[in-house]
CSV table of C-alpha atoms in Angstrom, one decimal:
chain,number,residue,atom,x,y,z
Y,193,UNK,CA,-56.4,-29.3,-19.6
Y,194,UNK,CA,-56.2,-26.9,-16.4
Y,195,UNK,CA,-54.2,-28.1,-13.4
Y,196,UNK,CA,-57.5,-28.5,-11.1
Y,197,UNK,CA,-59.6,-30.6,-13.5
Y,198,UNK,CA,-56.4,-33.5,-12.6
Y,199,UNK,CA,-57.0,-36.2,-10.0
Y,200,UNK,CA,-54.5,-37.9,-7.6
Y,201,UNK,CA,-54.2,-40.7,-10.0
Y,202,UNK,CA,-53.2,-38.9,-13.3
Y,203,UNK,CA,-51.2,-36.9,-11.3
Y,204,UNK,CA,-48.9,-39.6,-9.6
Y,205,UNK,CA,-49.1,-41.7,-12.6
Y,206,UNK,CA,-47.6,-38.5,-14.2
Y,207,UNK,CA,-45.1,-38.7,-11.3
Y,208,UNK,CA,-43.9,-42.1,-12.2
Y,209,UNK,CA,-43.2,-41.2,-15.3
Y,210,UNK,CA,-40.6,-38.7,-14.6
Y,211,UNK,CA,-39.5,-40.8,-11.5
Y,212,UNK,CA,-39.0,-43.8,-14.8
Y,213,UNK,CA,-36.5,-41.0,-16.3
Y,214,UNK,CA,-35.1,-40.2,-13.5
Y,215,UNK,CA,-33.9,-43.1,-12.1
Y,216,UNK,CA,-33.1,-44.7,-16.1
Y,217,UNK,CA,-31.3,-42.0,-16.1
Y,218,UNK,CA,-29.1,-42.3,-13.0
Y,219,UNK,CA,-28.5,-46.3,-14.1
Y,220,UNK,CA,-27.1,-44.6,-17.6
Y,221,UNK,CA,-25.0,-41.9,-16.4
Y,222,UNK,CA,-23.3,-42.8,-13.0
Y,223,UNK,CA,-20.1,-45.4,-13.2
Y,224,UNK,CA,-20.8,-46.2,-9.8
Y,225,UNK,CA,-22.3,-49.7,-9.5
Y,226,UNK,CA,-24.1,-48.7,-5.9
Y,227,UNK,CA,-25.6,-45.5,-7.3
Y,228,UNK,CA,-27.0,-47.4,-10.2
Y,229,UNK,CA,-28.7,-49.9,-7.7
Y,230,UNK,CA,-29.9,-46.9,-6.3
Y,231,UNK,CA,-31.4,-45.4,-9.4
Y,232,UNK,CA,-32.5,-48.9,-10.6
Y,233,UNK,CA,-34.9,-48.5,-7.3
Y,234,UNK,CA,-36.0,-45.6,-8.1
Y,235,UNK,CA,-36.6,-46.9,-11.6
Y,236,UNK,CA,-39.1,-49.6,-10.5
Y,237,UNK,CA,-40.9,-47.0,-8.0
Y,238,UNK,CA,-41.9,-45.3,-11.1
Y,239,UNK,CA,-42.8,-47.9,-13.1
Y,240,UNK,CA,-45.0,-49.3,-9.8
Y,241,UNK,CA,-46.7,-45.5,-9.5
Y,242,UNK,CA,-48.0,-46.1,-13.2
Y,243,UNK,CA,-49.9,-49.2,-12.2
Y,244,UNK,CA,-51.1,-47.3,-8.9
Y,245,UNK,CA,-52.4,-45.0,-11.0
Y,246,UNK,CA,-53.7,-47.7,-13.3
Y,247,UNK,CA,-55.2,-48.9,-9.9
Y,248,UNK,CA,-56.9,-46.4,-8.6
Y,249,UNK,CA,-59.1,-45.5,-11.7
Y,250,UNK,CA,-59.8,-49.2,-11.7
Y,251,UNK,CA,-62.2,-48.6,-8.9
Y,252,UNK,CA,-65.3,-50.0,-8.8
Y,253,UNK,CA,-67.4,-52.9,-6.9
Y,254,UNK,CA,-67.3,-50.7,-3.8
Y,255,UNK,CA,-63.3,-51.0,-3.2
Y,256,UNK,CA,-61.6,-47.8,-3.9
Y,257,UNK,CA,-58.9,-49.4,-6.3
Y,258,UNK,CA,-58.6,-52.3,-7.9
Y,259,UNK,CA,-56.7,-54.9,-6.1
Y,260,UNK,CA,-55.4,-57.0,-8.6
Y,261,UNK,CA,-52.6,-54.2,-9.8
Y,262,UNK,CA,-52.7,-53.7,-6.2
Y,263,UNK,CA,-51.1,-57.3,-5.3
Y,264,UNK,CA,-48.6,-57.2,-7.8
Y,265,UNK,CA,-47.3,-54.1,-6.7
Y,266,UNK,CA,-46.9,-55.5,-3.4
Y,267,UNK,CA,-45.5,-58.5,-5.0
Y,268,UNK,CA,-42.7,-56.3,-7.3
Y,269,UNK,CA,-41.7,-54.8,-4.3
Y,270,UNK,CA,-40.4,-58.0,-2.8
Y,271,UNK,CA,-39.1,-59.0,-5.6
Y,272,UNK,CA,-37.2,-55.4,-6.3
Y,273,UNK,CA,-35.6,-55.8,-3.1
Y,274,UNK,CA,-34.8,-59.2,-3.6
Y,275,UNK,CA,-32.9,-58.4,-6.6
Y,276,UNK,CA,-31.3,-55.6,-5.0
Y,277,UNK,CA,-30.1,-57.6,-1.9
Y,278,UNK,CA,-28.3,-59.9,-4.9
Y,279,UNK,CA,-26.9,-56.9,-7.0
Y,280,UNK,CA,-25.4,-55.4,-3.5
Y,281,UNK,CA,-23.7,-59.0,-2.7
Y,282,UNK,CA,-22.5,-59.1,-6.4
Y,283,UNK,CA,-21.3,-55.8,-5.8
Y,284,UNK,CA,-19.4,-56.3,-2.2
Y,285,UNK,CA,-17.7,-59.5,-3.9
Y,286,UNK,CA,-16.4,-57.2,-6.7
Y,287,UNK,CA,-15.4,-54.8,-4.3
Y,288,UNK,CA,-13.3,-57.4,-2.5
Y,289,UNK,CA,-11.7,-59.3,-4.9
Y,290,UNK,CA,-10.9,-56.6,-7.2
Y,291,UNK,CA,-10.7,-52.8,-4.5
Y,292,UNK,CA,-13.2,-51.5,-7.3
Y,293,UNK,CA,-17.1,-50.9,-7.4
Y,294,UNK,CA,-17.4,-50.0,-11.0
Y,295,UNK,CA,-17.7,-51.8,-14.1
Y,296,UNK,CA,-14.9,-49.3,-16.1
Y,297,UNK,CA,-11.4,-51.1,-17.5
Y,298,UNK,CA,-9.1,-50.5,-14.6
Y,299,UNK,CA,-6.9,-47.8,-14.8
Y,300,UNK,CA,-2.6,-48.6,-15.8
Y,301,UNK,CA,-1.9,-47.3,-12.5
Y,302,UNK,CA,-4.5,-49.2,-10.5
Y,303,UNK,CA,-3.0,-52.2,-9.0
Y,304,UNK,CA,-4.9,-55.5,-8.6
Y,305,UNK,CA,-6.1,-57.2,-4.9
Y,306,UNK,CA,-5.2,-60.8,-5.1
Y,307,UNK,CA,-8.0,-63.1,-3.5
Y,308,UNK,CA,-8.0,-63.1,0.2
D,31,UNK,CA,-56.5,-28.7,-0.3
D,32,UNK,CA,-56.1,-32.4,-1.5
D,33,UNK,CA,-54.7,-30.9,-4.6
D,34,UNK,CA,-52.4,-29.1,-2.7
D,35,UNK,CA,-51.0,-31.9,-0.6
D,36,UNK,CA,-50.8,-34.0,-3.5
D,37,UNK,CA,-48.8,-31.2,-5.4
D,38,UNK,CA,-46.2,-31.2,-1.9
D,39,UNK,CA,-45.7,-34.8,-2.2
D,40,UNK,CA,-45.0,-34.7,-5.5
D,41,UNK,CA,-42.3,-32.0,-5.7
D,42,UNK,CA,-40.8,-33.7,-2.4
D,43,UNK,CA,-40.5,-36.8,-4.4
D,44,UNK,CA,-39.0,-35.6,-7.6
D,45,UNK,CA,-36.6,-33.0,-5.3
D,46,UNK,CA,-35.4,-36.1,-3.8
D,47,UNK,CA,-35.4,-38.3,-7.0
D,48,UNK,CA,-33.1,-35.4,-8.6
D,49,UNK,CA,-30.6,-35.0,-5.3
D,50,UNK,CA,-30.1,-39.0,-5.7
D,51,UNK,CA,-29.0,-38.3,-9.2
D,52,UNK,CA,-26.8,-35.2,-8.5
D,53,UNK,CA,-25.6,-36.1,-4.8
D,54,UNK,CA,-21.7,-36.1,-4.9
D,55,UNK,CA,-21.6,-38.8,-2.6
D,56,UNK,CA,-23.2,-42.3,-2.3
D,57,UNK,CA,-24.2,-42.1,1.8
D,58,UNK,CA,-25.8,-39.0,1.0
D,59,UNK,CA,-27.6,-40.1,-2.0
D,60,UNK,CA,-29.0,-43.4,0.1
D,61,UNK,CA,-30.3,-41.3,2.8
D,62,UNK,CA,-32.1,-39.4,0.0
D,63,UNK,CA,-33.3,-42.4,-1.1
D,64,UNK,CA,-34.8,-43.7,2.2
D,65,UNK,CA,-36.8,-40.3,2.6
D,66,UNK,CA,-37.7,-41.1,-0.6
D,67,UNK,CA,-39.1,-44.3,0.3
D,68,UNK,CA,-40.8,-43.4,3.0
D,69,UNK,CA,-42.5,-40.5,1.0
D,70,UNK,CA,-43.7,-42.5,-1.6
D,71,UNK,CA,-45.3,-44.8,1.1
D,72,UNK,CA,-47.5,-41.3,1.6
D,73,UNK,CA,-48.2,-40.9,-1.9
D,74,UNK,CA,-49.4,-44.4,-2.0
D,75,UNK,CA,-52.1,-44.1,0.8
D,76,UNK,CA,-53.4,-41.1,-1.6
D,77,UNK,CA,-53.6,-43.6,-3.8
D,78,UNK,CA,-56.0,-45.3,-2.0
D,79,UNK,CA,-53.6,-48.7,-1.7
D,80,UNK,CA,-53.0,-48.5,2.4
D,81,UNK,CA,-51.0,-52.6,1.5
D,82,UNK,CA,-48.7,-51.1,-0.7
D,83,UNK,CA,-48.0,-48.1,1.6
D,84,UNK,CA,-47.1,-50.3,4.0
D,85,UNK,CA,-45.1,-52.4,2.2
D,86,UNK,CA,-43.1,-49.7,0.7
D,87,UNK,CA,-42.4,-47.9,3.6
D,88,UNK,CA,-41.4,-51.2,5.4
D,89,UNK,CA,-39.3,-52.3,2.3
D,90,UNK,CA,-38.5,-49.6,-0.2
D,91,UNK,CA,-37.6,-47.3,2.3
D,92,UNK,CA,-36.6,-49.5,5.3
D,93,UNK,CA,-35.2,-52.5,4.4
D,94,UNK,CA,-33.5,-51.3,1.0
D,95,UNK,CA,-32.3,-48.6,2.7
D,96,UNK,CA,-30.1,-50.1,5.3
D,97,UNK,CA,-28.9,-52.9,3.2
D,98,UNK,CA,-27.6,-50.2,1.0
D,99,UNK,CA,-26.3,-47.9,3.9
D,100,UNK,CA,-24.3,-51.2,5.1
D,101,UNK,CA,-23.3,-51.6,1.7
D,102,UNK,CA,-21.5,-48.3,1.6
D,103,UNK,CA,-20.2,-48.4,4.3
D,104,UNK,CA,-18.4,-51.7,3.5
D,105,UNK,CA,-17.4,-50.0,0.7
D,106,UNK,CA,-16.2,-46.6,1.6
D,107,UNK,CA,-12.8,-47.2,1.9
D,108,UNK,CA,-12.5,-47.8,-2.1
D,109,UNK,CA,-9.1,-46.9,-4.0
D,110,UNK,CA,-10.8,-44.2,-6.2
D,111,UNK,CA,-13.9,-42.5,-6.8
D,112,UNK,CA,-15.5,-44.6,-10.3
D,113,UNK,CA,-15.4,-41.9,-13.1
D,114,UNK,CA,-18.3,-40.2,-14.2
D,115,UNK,CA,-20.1,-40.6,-17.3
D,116,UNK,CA,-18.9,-38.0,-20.2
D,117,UNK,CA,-20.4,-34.6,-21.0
D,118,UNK,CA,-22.4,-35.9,-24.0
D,119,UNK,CA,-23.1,-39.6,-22.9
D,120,UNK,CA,-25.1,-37.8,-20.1
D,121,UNK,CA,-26.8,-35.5,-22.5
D,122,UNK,CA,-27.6,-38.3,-24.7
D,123,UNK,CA,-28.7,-40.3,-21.6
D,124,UNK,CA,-30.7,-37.0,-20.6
D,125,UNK,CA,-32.5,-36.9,-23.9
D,126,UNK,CA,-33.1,-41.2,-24.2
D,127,UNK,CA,-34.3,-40.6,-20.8
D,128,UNK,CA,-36.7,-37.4,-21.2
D,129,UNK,CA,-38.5,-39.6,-24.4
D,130,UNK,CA,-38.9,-42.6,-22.2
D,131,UNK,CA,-40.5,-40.5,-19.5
D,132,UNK,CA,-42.9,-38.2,-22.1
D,133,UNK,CA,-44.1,-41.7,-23.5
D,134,UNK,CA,-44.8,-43.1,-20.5
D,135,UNK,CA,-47.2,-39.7,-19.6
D,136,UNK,CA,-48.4,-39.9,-22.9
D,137,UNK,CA,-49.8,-43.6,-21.7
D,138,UNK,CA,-50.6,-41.9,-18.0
D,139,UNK,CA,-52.7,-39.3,-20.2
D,140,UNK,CA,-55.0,-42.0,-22.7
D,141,UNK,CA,-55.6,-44.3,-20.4
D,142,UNK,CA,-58.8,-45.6,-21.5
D,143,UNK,CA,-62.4,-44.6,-19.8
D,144,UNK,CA,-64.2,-46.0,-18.4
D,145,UNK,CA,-61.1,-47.9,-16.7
D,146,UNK,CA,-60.6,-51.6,-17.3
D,147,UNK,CA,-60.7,-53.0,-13.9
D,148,UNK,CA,-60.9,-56.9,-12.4
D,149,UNK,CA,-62.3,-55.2,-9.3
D,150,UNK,CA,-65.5,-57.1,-9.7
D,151,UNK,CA,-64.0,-60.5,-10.3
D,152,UNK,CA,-62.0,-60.2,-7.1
D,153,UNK,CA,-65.0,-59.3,-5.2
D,154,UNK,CA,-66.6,-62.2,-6.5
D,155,UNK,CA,-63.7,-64.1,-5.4
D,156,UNK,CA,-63.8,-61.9,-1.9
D,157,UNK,CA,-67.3,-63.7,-0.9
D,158,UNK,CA,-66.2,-67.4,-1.8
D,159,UNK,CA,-62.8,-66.9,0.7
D,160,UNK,CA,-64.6,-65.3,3.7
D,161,UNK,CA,-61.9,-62.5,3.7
D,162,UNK,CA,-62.5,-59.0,3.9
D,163,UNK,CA,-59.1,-57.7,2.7
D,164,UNK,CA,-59.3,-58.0,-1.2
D,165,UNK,CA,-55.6,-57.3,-1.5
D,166,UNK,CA,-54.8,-60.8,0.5
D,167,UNK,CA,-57.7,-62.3,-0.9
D,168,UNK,CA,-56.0,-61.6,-4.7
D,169,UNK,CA,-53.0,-62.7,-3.0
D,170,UNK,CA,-53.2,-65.8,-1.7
D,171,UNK,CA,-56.3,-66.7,-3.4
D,172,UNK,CA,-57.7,-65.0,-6.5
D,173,UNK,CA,-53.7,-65.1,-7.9
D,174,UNK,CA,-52.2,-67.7,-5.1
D,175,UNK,CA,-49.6,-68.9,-8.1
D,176,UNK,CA,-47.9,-64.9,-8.7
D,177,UNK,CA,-47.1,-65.1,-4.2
D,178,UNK,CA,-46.1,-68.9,-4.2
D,179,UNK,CA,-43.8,-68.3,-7.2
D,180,UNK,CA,-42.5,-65.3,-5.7
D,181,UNK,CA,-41.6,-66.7,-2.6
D,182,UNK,CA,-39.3,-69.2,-4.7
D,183,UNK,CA,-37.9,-65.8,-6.2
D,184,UNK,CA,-37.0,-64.9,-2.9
D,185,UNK,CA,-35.1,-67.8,-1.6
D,186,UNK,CA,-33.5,-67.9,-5.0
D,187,UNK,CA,-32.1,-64.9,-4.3
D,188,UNK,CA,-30.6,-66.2,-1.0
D,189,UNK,CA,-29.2,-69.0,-2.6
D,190,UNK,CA,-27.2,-66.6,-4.6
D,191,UNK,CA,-26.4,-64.5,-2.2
D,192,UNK,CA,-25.0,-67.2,-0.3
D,193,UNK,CA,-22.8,-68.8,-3.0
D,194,UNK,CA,-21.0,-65.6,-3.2
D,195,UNK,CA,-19.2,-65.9,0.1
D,196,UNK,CA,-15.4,-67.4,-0.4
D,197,UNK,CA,-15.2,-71.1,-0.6
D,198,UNK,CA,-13.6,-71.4,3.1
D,199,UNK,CA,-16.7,-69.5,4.5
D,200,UNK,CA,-19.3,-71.4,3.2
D,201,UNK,CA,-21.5,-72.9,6.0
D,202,UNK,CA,-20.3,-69.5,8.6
D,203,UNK,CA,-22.3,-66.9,9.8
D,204,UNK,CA,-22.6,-63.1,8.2
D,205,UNK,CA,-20.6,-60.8,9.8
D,206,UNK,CA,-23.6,-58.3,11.3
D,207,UNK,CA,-22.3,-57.5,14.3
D,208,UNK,CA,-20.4,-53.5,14.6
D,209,UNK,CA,-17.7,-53.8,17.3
D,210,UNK,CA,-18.8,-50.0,18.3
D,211,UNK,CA,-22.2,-50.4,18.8
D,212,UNK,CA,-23.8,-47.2,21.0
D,213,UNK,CA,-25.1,-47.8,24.6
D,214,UNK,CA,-28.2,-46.5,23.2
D,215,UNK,CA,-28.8,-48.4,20.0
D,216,UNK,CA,-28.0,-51.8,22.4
D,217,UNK,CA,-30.8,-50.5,24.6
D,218,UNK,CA,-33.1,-49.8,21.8
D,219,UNK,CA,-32.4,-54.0,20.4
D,220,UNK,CA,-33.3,-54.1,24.3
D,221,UNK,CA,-36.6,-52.8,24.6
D,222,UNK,CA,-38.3,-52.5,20.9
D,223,UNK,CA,-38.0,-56.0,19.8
D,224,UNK,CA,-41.1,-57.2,22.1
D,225,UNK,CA,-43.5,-54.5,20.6
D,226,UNK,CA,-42.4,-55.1,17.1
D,227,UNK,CA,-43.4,-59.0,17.0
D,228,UNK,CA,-46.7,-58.0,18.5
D,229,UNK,CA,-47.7,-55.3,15.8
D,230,UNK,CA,-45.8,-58.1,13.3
D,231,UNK,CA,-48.4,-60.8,14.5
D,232,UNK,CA,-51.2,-58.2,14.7
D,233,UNK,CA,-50.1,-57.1,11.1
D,234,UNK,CA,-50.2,-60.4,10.0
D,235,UNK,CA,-53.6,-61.5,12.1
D,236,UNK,CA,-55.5,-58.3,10.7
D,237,UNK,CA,-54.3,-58.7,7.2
D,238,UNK,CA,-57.4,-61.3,6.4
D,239,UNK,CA,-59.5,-58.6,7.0
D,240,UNK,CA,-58.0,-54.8,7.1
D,241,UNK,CA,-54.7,-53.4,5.4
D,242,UNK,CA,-51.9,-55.4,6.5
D,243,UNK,CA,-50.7,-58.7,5.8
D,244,UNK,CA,-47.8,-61.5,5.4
D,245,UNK,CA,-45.0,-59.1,3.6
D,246,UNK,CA,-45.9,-56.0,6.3
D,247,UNK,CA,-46.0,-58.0,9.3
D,248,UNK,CA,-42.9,-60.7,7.6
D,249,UNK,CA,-40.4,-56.7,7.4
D,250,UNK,CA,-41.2,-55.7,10.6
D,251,UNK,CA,-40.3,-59.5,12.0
D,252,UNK,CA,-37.1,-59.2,10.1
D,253,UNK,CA,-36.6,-55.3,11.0
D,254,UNK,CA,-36.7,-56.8,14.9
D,255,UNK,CA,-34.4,-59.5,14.2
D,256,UNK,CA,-31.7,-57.6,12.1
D,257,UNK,CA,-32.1,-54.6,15.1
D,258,UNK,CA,-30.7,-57.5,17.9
D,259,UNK,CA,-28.4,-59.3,15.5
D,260,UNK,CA,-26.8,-55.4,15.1
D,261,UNK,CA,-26.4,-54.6,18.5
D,262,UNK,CA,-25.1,-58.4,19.6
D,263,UNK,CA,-27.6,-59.3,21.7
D,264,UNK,CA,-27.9,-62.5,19.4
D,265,UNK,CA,-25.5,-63.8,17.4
D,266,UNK,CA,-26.2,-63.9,13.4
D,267,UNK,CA,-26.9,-68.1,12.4
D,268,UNK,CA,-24.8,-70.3,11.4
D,269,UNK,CA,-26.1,-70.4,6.9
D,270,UNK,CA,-25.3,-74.8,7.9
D,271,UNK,CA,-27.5,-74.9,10.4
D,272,UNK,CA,-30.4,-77.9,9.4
D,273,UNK,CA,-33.1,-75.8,11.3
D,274,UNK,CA,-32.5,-73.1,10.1
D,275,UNK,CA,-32.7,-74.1,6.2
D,276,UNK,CA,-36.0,-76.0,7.1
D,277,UNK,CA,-37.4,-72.9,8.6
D,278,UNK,CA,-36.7,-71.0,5.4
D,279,UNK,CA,-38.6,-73.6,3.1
D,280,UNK,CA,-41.0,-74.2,5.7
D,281,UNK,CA,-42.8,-71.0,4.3
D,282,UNK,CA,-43.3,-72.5,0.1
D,283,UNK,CA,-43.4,-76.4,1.2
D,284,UNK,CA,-47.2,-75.8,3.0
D,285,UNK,CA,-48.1,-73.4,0.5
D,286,UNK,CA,-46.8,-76.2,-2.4
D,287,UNK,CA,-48.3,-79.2,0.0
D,288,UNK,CA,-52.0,-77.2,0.6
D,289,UNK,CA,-51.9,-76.3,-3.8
D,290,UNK,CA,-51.3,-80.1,-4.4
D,291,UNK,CA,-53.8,-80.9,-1.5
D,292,UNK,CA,-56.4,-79.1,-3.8
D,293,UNK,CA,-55.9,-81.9,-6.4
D,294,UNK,CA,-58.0,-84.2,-3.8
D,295,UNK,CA,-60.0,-82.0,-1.8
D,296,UNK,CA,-61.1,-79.3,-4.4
D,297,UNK,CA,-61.1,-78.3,-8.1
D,298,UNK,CA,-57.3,-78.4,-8.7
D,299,UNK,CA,-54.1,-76.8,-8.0
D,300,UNK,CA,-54.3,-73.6,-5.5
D,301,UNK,CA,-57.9,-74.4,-5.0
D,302,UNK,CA,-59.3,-74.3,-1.6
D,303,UNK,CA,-62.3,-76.4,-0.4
D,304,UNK,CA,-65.8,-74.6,-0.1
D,305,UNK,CA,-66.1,-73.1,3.4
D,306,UNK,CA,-62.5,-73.7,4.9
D,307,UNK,CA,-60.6,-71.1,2.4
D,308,UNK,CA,-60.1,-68.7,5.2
D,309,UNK,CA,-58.7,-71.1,8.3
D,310,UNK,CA,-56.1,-72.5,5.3
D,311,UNK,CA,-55.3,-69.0,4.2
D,312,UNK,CA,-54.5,-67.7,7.6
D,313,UNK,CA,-52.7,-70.9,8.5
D,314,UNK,CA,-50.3,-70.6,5.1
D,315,UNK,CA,-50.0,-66.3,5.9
D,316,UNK,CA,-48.8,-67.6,9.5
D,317,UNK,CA,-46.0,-69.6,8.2
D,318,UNK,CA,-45.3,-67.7,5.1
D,319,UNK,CA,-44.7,-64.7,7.6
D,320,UNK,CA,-41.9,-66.4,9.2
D,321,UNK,CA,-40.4,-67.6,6.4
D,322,UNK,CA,-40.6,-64.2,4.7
D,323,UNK,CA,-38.9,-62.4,8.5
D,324,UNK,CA,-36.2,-65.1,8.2
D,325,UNK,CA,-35.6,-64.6,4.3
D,326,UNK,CA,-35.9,-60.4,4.6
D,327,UNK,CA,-33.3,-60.7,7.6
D,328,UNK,CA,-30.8,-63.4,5.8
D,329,UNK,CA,-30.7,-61.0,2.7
D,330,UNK,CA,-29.8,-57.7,4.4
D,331,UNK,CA,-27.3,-59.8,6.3
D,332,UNK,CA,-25.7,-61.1,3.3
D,333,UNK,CA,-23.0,-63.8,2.7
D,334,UNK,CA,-21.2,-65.4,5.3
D,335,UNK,CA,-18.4,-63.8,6.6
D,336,UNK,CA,-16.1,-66.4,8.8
D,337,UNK,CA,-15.5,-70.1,8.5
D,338,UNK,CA,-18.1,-72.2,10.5
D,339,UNK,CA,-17.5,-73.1,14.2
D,340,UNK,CA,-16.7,-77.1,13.8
């Protein structure tokens, strides 16, 4: 298939596929509970391009996508940033009791914060 | 040309995708991450869905992006940086990753055609509502039950973001306020806050029939409030505060009282009698908008941070 012959929605849906892997792939590899929040974002916009693009070819009845995938998009964004709004307080309460903001065995030297 | 545009936005995203995964530090990755957002917001109008542009924009790139900027900053002072994965955990990651990515192109590439698509049904339900936005009509009409639950997501995850503040602050107010606040970031909580509620109510009036709607217009509400809560102008509320809990449920208990309402007046649950769907609708988008500012601006803001005033 030659490059012009794609439209805008293969092509973004194509994007969110790789933006999937990328951001799966930053929850995998980084110890560093804020950066996977980050990638776990980035995640979800990829998975959320897919239905746009599943959206856009569902055009028909004189709208130029179809709304229902629409909606839930809109909806999945809320809740994302919902989520992420809990995972960051989880995170800052870790931070506080504990001085760390990754999930790895503490190191011997590390010493432990006692609770405020 | 279009092509070529599209093409731009694309590499811009997966350039900025990629520096979020390689960036040595976490402030720089965020800010990566809010261009991000606010690219993607683009790539959705070429999408032809001008709601969700707006809604990512507002919250995928706005909103998400600050709380995690204030996040890092709370957190920058940590003891050491958190190791990195190992050499062949992240090429195993890399190769898990690369097949979950190919499979989901291989579902990009045979998607079916012609395109399933409930665009019909929803203009079907368009003419019964009087709406001309199908988005909000699918929303708070076609699937009323998906935005109603949803909301109840969202003040769930207050309610947990609450119950992690220490036992003695429960009851306080977040600590929002930055003790070095800028003459010129005060001045801007000053003088944008009065343009920002009228594009949130115009958002929110427009949304029956144009792009727009409760979510858009609820982020830019919040975006205001957060702004002066930032600079002190206001102070943040008091979590105890009676009002302030009824406001937040305000929002879900018409939208609950007007889908139980239907039992009587129409065909059931959700249901909205013949000929008075839109005056409800905009009357429950009108609420839910404020509940939604108040919720948005209470979950960037976070726990409490100091023991209630008695």
């Amino acid at each position: 298939m030659s490059l012009a012959s794609l439209d805008s929605a293969t092509l973004f849906g194509l994007t969110g596929a790789a933006l999937a892997g990328i951001g799966l792939f930053i929850v995998i590899a980084h110890a560093g509970l804020l950066r996977r929040i980050v990638g776990f974002n980035i995640l979800g916009a990829g998975i959320f391009l897919v239905f746009g693009a599943a959206a856009r070819r569902g055009a028909a009845a004189g709208f130029s996508g179809d709304p229902v995938p629409q909606a839930m998009v809109i909806t999945g964004i809320v809740v994302a940033f919902s989520a992420t709004a809990l995972a960051v307080a989880l995170l800052q309460r870790l931070f506080d009791l504990t001085g760390r903001e990754s999930l790895d065995a503490p190191a011997a030297g590390d010493k432990q914060q006692a609770e405020p | 040309m279009t092509l070529l545009l599209d093409l731009a936005l694309i590499a811009g995203l997966l350039a900025l995708a990629v520096h979020v995964a390689r960036a040595s530090d976490d402030q720089s990755a965020i800010i990566g991450f809010i261009a991000f957002g606010l690219l993607l917001g683009v790539g959705w109008t070429r999408l032809a869905a001008i709601d969700v542009a707006m809604t990512e924009a507002a919250i995928g790139g706005g909103v998400t992006g600050m709380l995690l900027l204030r996040a890092e900053a709370r957190l920058r002072e940590r003891s050491s940086q958190a190791r990195s994965a190992g050499r062949i955990t992240k090429a195993a990651a890399a190769i898990g990753c690369t097949v979950v990515a190919a499979g989901l192109a291989l579902a990009v590439l045979s998607f079916p055609s012609p395109a399933p698509t409930l665009a019909p049904a929803a203009a079907a339900a368009l003419d019964a509502t009087g709406l001309g936005n199908p988005v909000t009509a699918v929303l708070l009409a076609y699937r009323a039950l998906d935005t109603l639950l949803e909301k109840v997501v969202l003040l769930l995850a207050l309610l947990g973001v609450w119950s992690l503040a220490p036992d003695q602050f429960w009851g306080g107010a977040p600590e929002l306020r930055r003790a070095d606040a800028p003459q010129p970031f005060i001045y801007l909580a000053r003088i944008l806050p009065p343009f920002g509620v009228l594009i949130a109510v115009y958002m929110c009036w427009v949304g029956a029939d144009a792009p727009g709607g409760t979510f858009q217009a609820g982020t830019v509400l919040a975006a205001m409030w957060l702004l002066v809560m930032l600079a002190g102008l206001r102070p943040a509320p008091e979590t105890r505060r009676t009002t302030l809990r009824l406001l937040l449920v305000g929002g879900p208990v018409l939208f609950f009282t007007v889908g139980f309402l239907g039992f009587a007046v129409a065909d059931g649950f959700l249901s909205y009698p013949e000929g008075a769907a839109k005056p409800i609708i905009v009357g429950i988008e009108a609420a839910l908008t404020a509940s939604i500012a108040l919720t948005l601006g209470l979950l960037v803001a976070g726990p409490s941070g100091r023991a209630p005033v008695p």
